[in-house]
Short mmCIF file of C-alpha atoms in Angstrom, two decimals:
data_model
loop_
_atom_site.label_atom_id
_atom_site.label_comp_id
_atom_site.label_asym_id
_atom_site.label_seq_id
_atom_site.Cartn_x
_atom_site.Cartn_y
_atom_site.Cartn_z
CA MET A 1 67.72 1.36 -77.96
CA ARG A 2 68.43 3.45 -81.18
CA ARG A 3 71.11 5.44 -79.20
CA LEU A 4 72.68 2.24 -78.02
CA LEU A 5 72.89 0.82 -81.46
CA SER A 6 74.45 4.04 -82.81
CA PHE A 7 76.98 3.93 -79.90
CA LEU A 8 77.82 0.33 -80.85
CA VAL A 9 78.31 1.05 -84.59
CA VAL A 10 80.67 4.19 -83.83
CA PHE A 11 82.50 2.09 -81.28
CA GLY A 12 82.90 -0.63 -83.92
CA ILE A 13 84.25 1.56 -86.44
CA LEU A 14 86.83 3.12 -83.94
CA LEU A 15 87.82 -0.27 -82.82
CA PHE A 16 88.27 -1.54 -86.51
CA TRP A 17 90.30 1.73 -87.47
CA SER A 18 92.49 1.31 -84.48
CA SER A 19 93.35 -2.52 -85.22
CA CYS A 20 93.83 -1.48 -88.79
CA ARG A 21 96.22 1.32 -87.74
CA ASN A 22 98.29 -1.06 -85.71
CA ASN A 23 98.62 -3.39 -88.77
CA PHE A 24 100.01 -0.60 -90.88
CA GLU A 25 103.31 -1.37 -92.46
CA PHE A 26 106.22 0.99 -92.19
CA SER A 27 108.37 1.38 -95.14
CA PRO A 28 112.02 1.63 -94.80
CA SER A 29 113.44 5.43 -94.91
CA THR A 30 114.67 6.45 -98.57
CA GLY A 31 117.17 9.09 -97.32
CA SER A 32 114.46 11.86 -97.40
CA LEU A 33 114.65 12.81 -93.65
CA GLU A 34 114.67 16.48 -92.99
CA PHE A 35 116.66 18.05 -89.90
CA ALA A 36 116.15 21.24 -87.74
CA LYS A 37 119.98 21.93 -88.29
CA ASP A 38 122.82 20.21 -90.24
CA THR A 39 125.19 20.70 -87.40
CA VAL A 40 124.80 20.56 -83.49
CA TYR A 41 127.02 22.88 -81.58
CA LEU A 42 127.36 21.71 -78.03
CA ASP A 43 129.36 24.83 -77.14
CA THR A 44 132.25 24.82 -74.89
CA VAL A 45 132.82 22.29 -71.99
CA PHE A 46 135.85 21.70 -69.43
CA THR A 47 137.53 18.23 -69.77
CA ASN A 48 135.51 15.51 -67.89
CA ILE A 49 132.58 17.79 -67.15
CA GLY A 50 129.32 16.76 -68.62
CA SER A 51 127.56 19.14 -71.03
CA SER A 52 123.98 20.20 -70.96
CA THR A 53 121.52 18.25 -73.21
CA TYR A 54 120.95 19.53 -76.64
CA ASN A 55 118.34 18.19 -79.21
CA LEU A 56 117.95 17.77 -82.81
CA LYS A 57 114.47 17.53 -84.18
CA VAL A 58 114.01 14.93 -87.12
CA TYR A 59 111.10 15.27 -89.73
CA ASN A 60 109.32 12.84 -91.96
CA ARG A 61 107.52 15.04 -94.33
CA SER A 62 106.19 12.02 -96.38
CA ASP A 63 102.75 10.83 -96.46
CA GLU A 64 104.25 7.24 -95.58
CA ASP A 65 105.15 5.82 -92.24
CA ILE A 66 108.68 4.85 -92.30
CA VAL A 67 111.23 2.83 -90.20
CA ILE A 68 114.66 4.30 -89.87
CA PRO A 69 116.86 1.24 -89.99
CA THR A 70 119.76 2.43 -87.95
CA ILE A 71 120.70 5.66 -86.09
CA GLN A 72 124.09 5.68 -84.76
CA LEU A 73 127.38 7.70 -83.97
CA GLU A 74 130.08 7.46 -86.58
CA ASN A 75 132.81 6.86 -83.85
CA GLY A 76 130.55 4.12 -82.27
CA THR A 77 131.59 2.98 -78.93
CA ASN A 78 134.68 5.14 -79.00
CA SER A 79 132.69 8.35 -79.25
CA PHE A 80 132.60 10.74 -76.43
CA TYR A 81 128.81 11.84 -77.23
CA ARG A 82 125.84 9.74 -76.01
CA LEU A 83 122.39 9.93 -77.66
CA ASN A 84 118.76 9.28 -76.76
CA VAL A 85 116.13 8.90 -79.44
CA ASP A 86 112.71 9.93 -78.32
CA GLY A 87 113.19 8.61 -74.70
CA LEU A 88 115.16 5.39 -76.23
CA THR A 89 118.66 4.61 -74.93
CA GLY A 90 119.65 2.11 -77.36
CA ASN A 91 120.81 -1.53 -76.09
CA VAL A 92 120.79 -1.03 -72.41
CA GLY A 93 123.96 -2.58 -70.39
CA THR A 94 125.88 -3.04 -73.72
CA PRO A 95 128.54 -1.07 -75.25
CA GLN A 96 126.28 0.20 -77.74
CA GLU A 97 123.98 2.05 -75.42
CA GLY A 98 123.58 5.53 -76.03
CA ASN A 99 125.30 5.39 -79.54
CA TYR A 100 123.47 2.64 -81.70
CA PHE A 101 119.74 2.50 -82.35
CA GLU A 102 117.67 0.11 -84.84
CA ASP A 103 114.44 0.21 -86.30
CA ILE A 104 113.13 3.58 -85.16
CA GLU A 105 109.48 4.12 -86.39
CA LEU A 106 108.37 7.47 -87.72
CA LEU A 107 104.73 8.09 -88.58
CA ALA A 108 103.87 10.20 -91.77
CA ASN A 109 104.24 13.85 -91.48
CA ASP A 110 105.59 13.48 -87.82
CA SER A 111 108.83 14.14 -86.10
CA LEU A 112 111.08 12.69 -83.29
CA PHE A 113 113.75 14.17 -81.06
CA VAL A 114 117.38 13.37 -80.61
CA PHE A 115 118.86 14.39 -77.46
CA ILE A 116 122.64 14.64 -77.30
CA GLU A 117 125.17 15.10 -74.41
CA THR A 118 128.90 14.61 -74.04
CA THR A 119 131.82 14.29 -71.39
CA ILE A 120 135.11 14.51 -73.00
CA ASP A 121 138.49 13.73 -71.78
CA ILE A 122 141.06 16.12 -73.40
CA GLU A 123 143.93 13.89 -72.46
CA ALA A 124 142.28 11.14 -74.44
CA LEU A 125 142.37 13.63 -77.55
CA SER A 126 145.61 15.30 -77.09
CA ALA A 127 148.32 15.34 -74.66
CA SER A 128 149.75 18.70 -75.48
CA GLU A 129 146.66 20.91 -76.48
CA THR A 130 144.87 22.97 -73.79
CA GLN A 131 141.74 23.32 -76.03
CA PHE A 132 140.52 20.70 -78.56
CA LEU A 133 137.74 20.83 -81.18
CA TYR A 134 136.00 17.65 -81.05
CA THR A 135 133.57 16.02 -83.77
CA ASP A 136 131.42 13.25 -84.44
CA ARG A 137 128.38 12.66 -86.85
CA ILE A 138 125.03 11.03 -86.26
CA LEU A 139 124.43 8.57 -89.05
CA PHE A 140 120.83 7.89 -90.17
CA ASP A 141 120.41 4.68 -92.13
CA SER A 142 123.36 3.45 -94.38
CA GLY A 143 124.50 3.11 -98.07
CA SER A 144 122.93 5.23 -100.42
CA ASN A 145 120.12 6.29 -98.22
CA GLN A 146 122.50 7.36 -95.46
CA GLN A 147 122.21 11.12 -94.07
CA ASP A 148 124.13 12.73 -91.38
CA VAL A 149 124.35 15.53 -88.68
CA ASP A 150 127.59 16.92 -87.72
CA LEU A 151 128.33 17.28 -83.87
CA VAL A 152 130.75 19.91 -82.73
CA THR A 153 132.26 20.61 -79.14
CA LEU A 154 135.06 22.86 -78.11
CA VAL A 155 136.77 21.15 -74.99
CA LYS A 156 139.04 23.03 -72.65
CA ASP A 157 141.49 21.54 -70.32
CA ALA A 158 141.36 23.28 -66.99
CA VAL A 159 143.24 23.28 -63.66
CA PHE A 160 140.54 21.70 -61.12
CA ILE A 161 140.66 22.75 -57.34
CA TYR A 162 138.07 20.78 -55.33
CA PRO A 163 138.01 19.30 -51.47
CA ASN A 164 138.83 15.88 -50.60
CA ARG A 165 136.17 13.12 -50.14
CA ASP A 166 136.58 10.36 -47.68
CA VAL A 167 136.16 7.05 -49.58
CA ASN A 168 134.81 5.50 -46.65
CA THR A 169 132.21 7.69 -45.43
CA GLY A 170 131.76 10.21 -48.41
CA ILE A 171 132.04 13.18 -46.30
CA ILE A 172 133.48 16.02 -48.03
CA GLU A 173 136.41 18.05 -46.69
CA THR A 174 135.27 21.44 -44.86
CA LEU A 175 137.41 24.38 -43.96
CA THR A 176 138.78 24.76 -40.50
CA PHE A 177 140.17 28.32 -39.42
CA ASP A 178 139.77 30.76 -36.74
CA VAL A 179 136.33 32.14 -37.36
CA ASP A 180 135.73 34.08 -34.24
CA GLY A 181 139.33 35.67 -33.78
CA ASP A 182 140.12 33.87 -30.48
CA GLY A 183 143.43 32.35 -31.94
CA THR A 184 141.81 28.80 -32.17
CA PRO A 185 140.76 27.09 -35.40
CA ASP A 186 137.01 26.34 -35.67
CA GLU A 187 135.22 23.95 -37.75
CA THR A 188 132.98 25.36 -40.26
CA THR A 189 130.34 23.73 -42.76
CA LEU A 190 132.17 25.40 -45.76
CA GLN A 191 132.97 22.53 -48.08
CA GLY A 192 136.35 23.49 -49.58
CA ARG A 193 140.06 23.32 -48.87
CA PHE A 194 142.86 25.72 -48.33
CA LEU A 195 145.33 26.27 -51.58
CA GLU A 196 148.57 24.68 -51.51
CA ASN A 197 151.81 26.73 -52.12
CA ASP A 198 152.05 25.80 -55.73
CA GLU A 199 148.62 26.74 -56.35
CA LEU A 200 148.68 30.49 -55.20
CA THR A 201 149.38 31.87 -58.82
CA PHE A 202 146.69 31.57 -61.21
CA THR A 203 147.92 32.06 -64.49
CA ASN A 204 146.26 32.67 -68.10
CA GLU A 205 147.73 29.11 -69.42
CA LYS A 206 144.45 27.18 -68.37
CA PRO A 207 141.11 28.18 -66.71
CA TYR A 208 140.56 27.18 -63.23
CA VAL A 209 137.57 25.42 -62.06
CA ILE A 210 136.77 25.55 -58.29
CA TYR A 211 134.52 23.23 -56.30
CA GLY A 212 133.43 24.38 -52.84
CA TYR A 213 135.54 27.41 -51.50
CA ALA A 214 139.11 27.78 -52.25
CA GLY A 215 140.84 29.00 -49.05
CA VAL A 216 143.73 31.44 -48.53
CA ASP A 217 145.26 30.75 -45.47
CA ALA A 218 147.04 32.96 -42.90
CA GLY A 219 150.25 34.53 -44.04
CA GLN A 220 149.56 33.55 -47.72
CA THR A 221 148.75 35.48 -50.89
CA LEU A 222 146.42 34.53 -53.77
CA THR A 223 147.48 36.08 -56.86
CA MET A 224 145.72 36.10 -60.21
CA GLU A 225 147.88 37.31 -63.37
CA PRO A 226 146.33 39.20 -66.25
CA GLY A 227 144.18 36.97 -68.42
CA ALA A 228 143.31 34.35 -65.72
CA ARG A 229 139.96 32.52 -65.92
CA VAL A 230 138.44 31.31 -62.91
CA ASN A 231 135.18 29.32 -62.96
CA PHE A 232 133.25 28.38 -60.01
CA HIS A 233 130.65 25.34 -59.59
CA ALA A 234 127.38 25.98 -57.69
CA ASN A 235 127.74 27.02 -54.12
CA SER A 236 131.72 27.58 -54.45
CA GLY A 237 133.92 30.59 -54.01
CA ILE A 238 137.18 31.97 -52.59
CA ILE A 239 137.52 32.93 -49.00
CA VAL A 240 140.62 34.79 -47.72
CA THR A 241 141.12 34.48 -44.23
CA ALA A 242 142.66 36.41 -41.33
CA ASN A 243 146.25 37.83 -42.10
CA ALA A 244 145.85 36.54 -45.89
CA THR A 245 145.65 38.47 -49.10
CA LEU A 246 143.93 38.35 -52.35
CA ASN A 247 145.62 40.11 -55.40
CA ILE A 248 143.79 40.27 -58.71
CA ASN A 249 146.17 41.80 -61.04
CA GLY A 250 144.25 42.19 -64.46
CA GLU A 251 145.45 44.75 -67.09
CA LEU A 252 143.56 46.79 -69.63
CA SER A 253 142.33 44.76 -72.64
CA SER A 254 142.88 45.98 -76.26
CA ASN A 255 139.75 44.02 -77.28
CA GLN A 256 136.59 44.88 -75.09
CA GLU A 257 134.77 41.86 -76.36
CA LEU A 258 137.50 39.36 -75.57
CA LEU A 259 138.88 41.00 -72.50
CA GLU A 260 142.05 39.11 -73.01
CA ASN A 261 143.98 40.73 -70.08
CA GLU A 262 141.02 40.98 -67.76
CA VAL A 263 140.65 38.50 -65.24
CA ILE A 264 137.14 37.02 -65.26
CA LEU A 265 135.47 35.10 -62.52
CA GLU A 266 132.26 33.35 -63.33
CA GLY A 267 130.31 30.10 -63.19
CA ASP A 268 131.40 26.91 -64.73
CA ARG A 269 128.63 26.60 -67.13
CA LEU A 270 129.95 27.76 -70.47
CA GLU A 271 126.92 27.58 -72.62
CA PRO A 272 125.30 30.70 -73.89
CA LEU A 273 122.07 29.97 -71.95
CA PHE A 274 124.01 30.33 -68.72
CA GLU A 275 126.04 33.48 -69.88
CA ASP A 276 124.00 36.12 -67.82
CA VAL A 277 122.15 33.69 -65.24
CA PRO A 278 122.73 35.16 -61.67
CA GLY A 279 123.51 33.29 -58.40
CA GLN A 280 125.54 30.35 -60.28
CA TRP A 281 128.28 30.39 -57.34
CA GLY A 282 128.77 31.93 -54.10
CA THR A 283 131.02 35.08 -53.43
CA ILE A 284 134.69 36.16 -53.01
CA TRP A 285 134.66 36.50 -49.31
CA LEU A 286 137.37 38.81 -47.68
CA PHE A 287 136.97 37.50 -44.23
CA ASN A 288 137.65 39.59 -41.12
CA GLY A 289 141.36 40.04 -40.67
CA SER A 290 142.40 39.63 -44.41
CA ASN A 291 144.24 42.64 -45.45
CA ASN A 292 145.79 44.54 -48.44
CA ASN A 293 143.49 42.93 -50.83
CA THR A 294 143.51 44.42 -54.37
CA ILE A 295 141.47 43.92 -57.48
CA ASN A 296 142.40 45.48 -60.82
CA HIS A 297 140.61 44.94 -64.27
CA ALA A 298 138.43 42.12 -63.20
CA THR A 299 134.99 41.12 -64.26
CA ILE A 300 132.94 39.22 -61.81
CA LYS A 301 129.64 38.05 -62.85
CA ASN A 302 126.73 35.52 -61.92
CA ALA A 303 127.68 35.13 -58.43
CA THR A 304 125.14 35.31 -55.16
CA ILE A 305 127.30 38.07 -53.82
CA GLY A 306 130.13 39.27 -56.05
CA ILE A 307 132.50 40.53 -53.19
CA LEU A 308 131.67 40.13 -49.52
CA SER A 309 134.15 42.24 -47.26
CA GLU A 310 134.03 42.14 -43.53
CA GLY A 311 135.82 44.16 -40.95
CA ASN A 312 139.02 46.15 -40.60
CA GLN A 313 137.47 49.49 -41.12
CA ASP A 314 140.31 51.18 -38.75
CA GLU A 315 143.31 49.64 -40.48
CA ILE A 316 145.62 52.38 -41.81
CA ASN A 317 145.49 50.55 -45.22
CA ASP A 318 142.09 50.02 -46.99
CA LYS A 319 141.02 46.36 -46.57
CA LEU A 320 139.99 46.38 -50.48
CA THR A 321 141.32 48.42 -53.06
CA ILE A 322 139.34 47.86 -56.20
CA THR A 323 140.07 49.59 -59.59
CA ASN A 324 138.73 49.34 -63.28
CA SER A 325 136.42 46.48 -62.45
CA GLN A 326 132.99 45.24 -63.40
CA ILE A 327 130.43 43.25 -61.31
CA TYR A 328 127.30 42.18 -62.95
CA ASN A 329 124.16 39.81 -62.47
CA SER A 330 124.78 39.06 -58.61
CA SER A 331 121.62 37.46 -57.27
CA SER A 332 121.68 39.00 -54.02
CA PHE A 333 124.61 41.94 -53.61
CA GLY A 334 127.20 43.26 -55.85
CA ILE A 335 129.48 44.41 -53.19
CA LEU A 336 128.39 43.91 -49.61
CA GLY A 337 130.37 45.70 -46.94
CA ARG A 338 130.09 44.92 -43.08
CA ALA A 339 132.10 47.50 -41.04
CA THR A 340 134.79 47.16 -43.51
CA SER A 341 136.90 49.71 -45.39
CA ILE A 342 136.87 49.86 -49.25
CA ASN A 343 138.63 52.30 -51.79
CA ALA A 344 136.97 52.05 -55.18
CA LYS A 345 137.86 53.77 -58.66
CA ASN A 346 136.40 53.20 -62.09
CA ILE A 347 134.37 50.42 -61.03
CA VAL A 348 130.91 49.51 -62.65
CA ILE A 349 128.24 47.52 -60.68
CA ASN A 350 125.01 46.66 -62.24
CA ASN A 351 122.11 44.05 -62.15
CA SER A 352 121.69 42.87 -58.51
CA GLY A 353 119.02 41.09 -56.77
CA GLN A 354 119.24 43.41 -53.76
CA SER A 355 121.49 46.26 -53.77
CA SER A 356 124.51 46.74 -56.29
CA PHE A 357 126.35 48.27 -53.42
CA ALA A 358 125.61 47.86 -49.57
CA GLY A 359 127.68 49.44 -46.87
CA THR A 360 126.46 48.02 -43.62
CA LEU A 361 127.10 48.21 -40.11
CA GLY A 362 128.94 51.18 -40.73
CA GLY A 363 132.45 51.27 -42.11
CA LYS A 364 134.61 53.53 -44.36
CA TYR A 365 133.98 53.80 -48.02
CA ASN A 366 135.65 56.07 -50.74
CA PHE A 367 134.20 55.73 -54.27
CA THR A 368 135.46 57.71 -57.15
CA TYR A 369 134.52 57.81 -60.80
CA CYS A 370 132.24 54.89 -60.17
CA THR A 371 128.96 53.70 -61.71
CA ILE A 372 126.58 51.91 -59.21
CA ALA A 373 123.54 51.27 -61.01
CA ASN A 374 120.77 48.69 -60.81
CA TYR A 375 118.35 47.61 -63.43
CA TRP A 376 117.33 44.25 -61.94
CA ASN A 377 113.35 43.40 -62.35
CA ASN A 378 112.17 46.32 -59.68
CA SER A 379 109.25 44.05 -59.08
CA PHE A 380 111.46 41.68 -57.30
CA ARG A 381 114.17 43.67 -55.39
CA GLN A 382 113.56 45.48 -51.94
CA PHE A 383 116.66 47.82 -51.96
CA PRO A 384 117.90 50.55 -54.11
CA SER A 385 121.36 50.56 -55.92
CA LEU A 386 123.04 52.01 -52.86
CA LEU A 387 122.25 51.25 -49.37
CA LEU A 388 124.33 52.67 -46.40
CA ASN A 389 123.34 52.00 -42.73
CA ASP A 390 125.00 51.93 -39.41
CA PHE A 391 123.40 48.86 -37.71
CA VAL A 392 122.76 45.16 -37.74
CA LEU A 393 119.69 43.42 -35.85
CA ASP A 394 120.60 40.66 -33.54
CA GLU A 395 118.46 37.46 -32.91
CA ASN A 396 116.16 39.56 -30.62
CA GLY A 397 115.41 42.23 -33.12
CA SER A 398 117.63 44.81 -31.34
CA ALA A 399 119.94 47.19 -33.51
CA ILE A 400 123.75 46.69 -32.94
CA THR A 401 125.41 49.99 -34.18
CA ASN A 402 128.76 50.97 -35.47
CA ASN A 403 130.31 53.95 -36.71
CA LEU A 404 130.24 54.87 -40.35
CA THR A 405 133.33 56.99 -40.26
CA GLU A 406 133.15 58.15 -43.81
CA ALA A 407 131.17 57.24 -47.17
CA ASN A 408 132.50 59.55 -49.77
CA PHE A 409 130.88 59.07 -53.31
CA THR A 410 132.71 61.58 -55.87
CA ASN A 411 132.10 61.84 -59.52
CA CYS A 412 129.85 58.84 -59.39
CA ILE A 413 126.58 57.68 -61.00
CA ILE A 414 124.18 55.92 -58.72
CA TYR A 415 121.05 55.30 -60.89
CA GLY A 416 118.45 52.75 -61.80
CA ASN A 417 114.99 51.75 -62.80
CA ASP A 418 113.58 52.33 -59.65
CA ASN A 419 112.90 55.42 -57.28
CA PRO A 420 114.92 56.29 -55.06
CA GLU A 421 118.23 54.46 -56.03
CA PHE A 422 120.07 55.35 -52.54
CA ILE A 423 118.89 54.81 -49.04
CA LEU A 424 120.48 56.04 -45.96
CA GLU A 425 119.77 54.31 -42.51
CA ASN A 426 121.15 55.91 -39.36
CA GLN A 427 120.28 54.31 -35.84
CA GLY A 428 122.23 56.73 -33.91
CA ALA A 429 125.99 56.04 -34.60
CA VAL A 430 128.30 58.41 -36.18
CA PHE A 431 127.12 58.72 -39.72
CA ASN A 432 129.36 60.73 -42.13
CA PHE A 433 128.60 60.46 -45.78
CA LYS A 434 129.06 62.97 -48.71
CA PHE A 435 128.08 62.76 -52.41
CA THR A 436 130.09 65.27 -54.65
CA ASN A 437 129.47 65.89 -58.26
CA CYS A 438 127.37 62.80 -58.90
CA LEU A 439 124.14 61.88 -60.97
CA LEU A 440 121.84 60.66 -58.45
CA ARG A 441 118.34 59.02 -58.69
CA PHE A 442 116.01 60.31 -56.09
CA ASP A 443 112.78 62.09 -57.44
CA ASN A 444 110.88 63.14 -54.44
CA SER A 445 108.24 64.31 -56.68
CA GLU A 446 107.28 60.71 -57.54
CA LEU A 447 107.45 59.66 -53.67
CA GLU A 448 104.97 60.15 -50.81
CA ASP A 449 105.90 59.53 -47.02
CA THR A 450 109.70 59.43 -48.06
CA GLY A 451 110.71 59.65 -44.36
CA ASN A 452 114.08 60.98 -43.36
CA TYR A 453 116.75 60.40 -46.17
CA MET A 454 118.94 63.09 -44.61
CA PHE A 455 118.17 66.01 -47.05
CA ASP A 456 117.74 68.15 -43.73
CA ASP A 457 121.72 68.98 -44.24
CA MET A 458 122.37 69.79 -47.71
CA SER A 459 126.18 69.97 -46.84
CA PHE A 460 126.26 66.37 -47.42
CA TYR A 461 125.19 67.13 -51.14
CA VAL A 462 127.70 69.07 -53.27
CA ASN A 463 127.14 70.02 -56.77
CA ASN A 464 125.15 67.01 -57.42
CA VAL A 465 122.72 66.51 -60.48
CA PHE A 466 119.38 64.57 -59.70
CA ASN A 467 117.19 62.56 -62.06
CA GLU A 468 118.80 63.43 -65.38
CA ALA A 469 118.79 60.44 -67.55
CA PRO A 470 122.27 58.76 -67.56
CA ASP A 471 121.77 57.64 -71.17
CA PHE A 472 123.63 54.16 -70.66
CA GLU A 473 124.12 52.14 -74.08
CA ASP A 474 121.92 49.23 -72.86
CA PRO A 475 121.82 48.79 -68.90
CA PHE A 476 119.58 45.72 -69.04
CA GLU A 477 122.59 44.14 -71.07
CA ASN A 478 125.15 45.38 -68.90
CA LEU A 479 126.46 47.88 -71.31
CA MET A 480 127.17 50.72 -69.04
CA GLN A 481 128.90 53.31 -71.58
CA ILE A 482 127.30 56.50 -71.35
CA GLY A 483 126.31 58.75 -74.45
CA GLU A 484 126.63 62.39 -75.27
CA ASN A 485 123.10 63.07 -73.79
CA SER A 486 123.97 61.75 -70.39
CA GLY A 487 123.04 63.81 -67.29
CA ALA A 488 126.62 62.78 -66.07
CA ASN A 489 128.36 64.70 -68.68
CA GLY A 490 130.79 67.44 -67.76
CA ILE A 491 129.48 67.31 -64.06
CA ALA A 492 132.48 65.77 -62.46
CA GLN A 493 135.04 67.57 -60.27
CA PRO A 494 138.34 67.80 -62.15
CA LEU A 495 141.02 65.73 -60.22
CA SER A 496 144.75 66.02 -60.53
CA PRO A 497 145.87 64.12 -62.38
CA PRO A 498 142.78 63.81 -64.50
CA GLY A 499 143.84 59.97 -65.21
CA ASN A 500 141.88 57.73 -67.44
CA ASP A 501 138.36 55.86 -67.28
CA ILE A 502 137.81 52.34 -67.02
CA LEU A 503 138.71 51.92 -70.82
CA GLY A 504 141.88 53.87 -70.47
CA ASN A 505 140.39 56.76 -72.16
CA ALA A 506 142.00 60.17 -70.88
CA ARG A 507 139.65 62.15 -68.54
CA ASP A 508 138.93 65.74 -69.57
CA ALA A 509 140.99 67.73 -67.58
CA VAL A 510 138.48 70.65 -67.45
CA ILE A 511 134.92 69.26 -67.63
CA PRO A 512 135.19 65.29 -66.96
CA ASP A 513 132.26 63.24 -66.70
CA SER A 514 130.89 61.43 -63.65
CA GLY A 515 130.75 57.56 -63.51
CA ALA A 516 133.29 54.86 -64.70
CA TYR A 517 133.29 55.94 -68.50
CA GLU A 518 133.88 59.05 -70.29
CA SER A 519 130.99 59.65 -72.74
CA ILE A 520 130.97 58.72 -76.46
CA VAL A 521 128.55 59.16 -79.36
CA LEU A 522 126.48 55.98 -79.03
CA ASP A 523 125.25 54.09 -82.17
CA GLU A 524 121.45 54.49 -81.91
CA ASP A 525 121.36 51.16 -83.85
#
């Protein structure tokens, strides 16, 4: 009985406190709100493309419960911003929804969140500018108690390339082309469309935003001029079909942070949060039968597969010639070759979910002065930086083989945070490969049951250095410049003419360094 009485007393006190609490009076705010920041930067967006959601934390540091009479956007219903205040959207179904809020309660020593988004039409701001700084203010209260927080967004105009959608069925256009080489067009499930004649030159005037796959049809060439910027939506990319060509014609940049002359291909999310997120878009697909593809001074980042090159290993001209280029943060492969031919010089590939370079089902490959590295979390990748094989498994698990006619790696760095960082898998076809004057990661002392990695014939290995640290500046951040203590220093085979490295620095004519960069003295800070 005593316990029951005690319980009723405590329950009554709690009930009384609760009902008193509900009757607390909220005092009007007095202009003493505090904010986590005085300006919210919504980073860069493309015209008519919605931004990420940003937040602003608002504090009531006083010991009194307050009510904020109004929270509103200064530009009102004309604003391109929209707000959500602690889950409230404003006057639903009215022009004030998302831009005007009344009587927002905020308890003593408590806080609330204001969530901010924007979708901006640059043509409504300026008919002539290709980028525009758009601003507004969030106003808290009014009169002498008014406080404000600035909103700033850089909006860019762009050229949008996207497939058509049937207005009646909602079906999105897919690509139709000769997939199997029998001369008959085949329907595919790839959403996208072929580029028109007036779309086959990408300039540096505006960024290009691609939805779905932009196709290059037979007999056509897609050219990207110096400074072009290409941004891909999720599951998008470029496909170069049979008898078509891709030429990416970047040039050396004077500013290695701005890369003003580089052609940059990446996702369409421009916020810093997405700057190095892998797998944001599909691939550059050099389909079987495409020819004379060239890439120079390009940065390809955050794809699923940076470049997928298929077929044509026996053509006189290499299917792909790639020079002075960087491929980073591919969720699968940096470059994936299938029975194809690639000539590469001064390229850097790093941070790939599988291999940075995989030459599969045979092929023909010549890599000179290249840095093929992988510093992806090695707990989650199954393959080394470099993978070479001569087979593919059919649906029954049987190996279909094709000759690896040549795979020459000269003056290269092949390294990473795993061991080994190259694997050679031969199922019986011709398998010709050679590593010359390279820095390689393969430390047999750290391995057991290594199997056949073809060290039985050392004629495949000439003047290489094993397991010496490459002294990269910061490989986890894709800073692949090598320092003065690199194991690659002075080990390269001099070539004639000596040429330049990826940054345009002259190669030492007598004792050049292996990899894409000539070494420098790195800042230890």
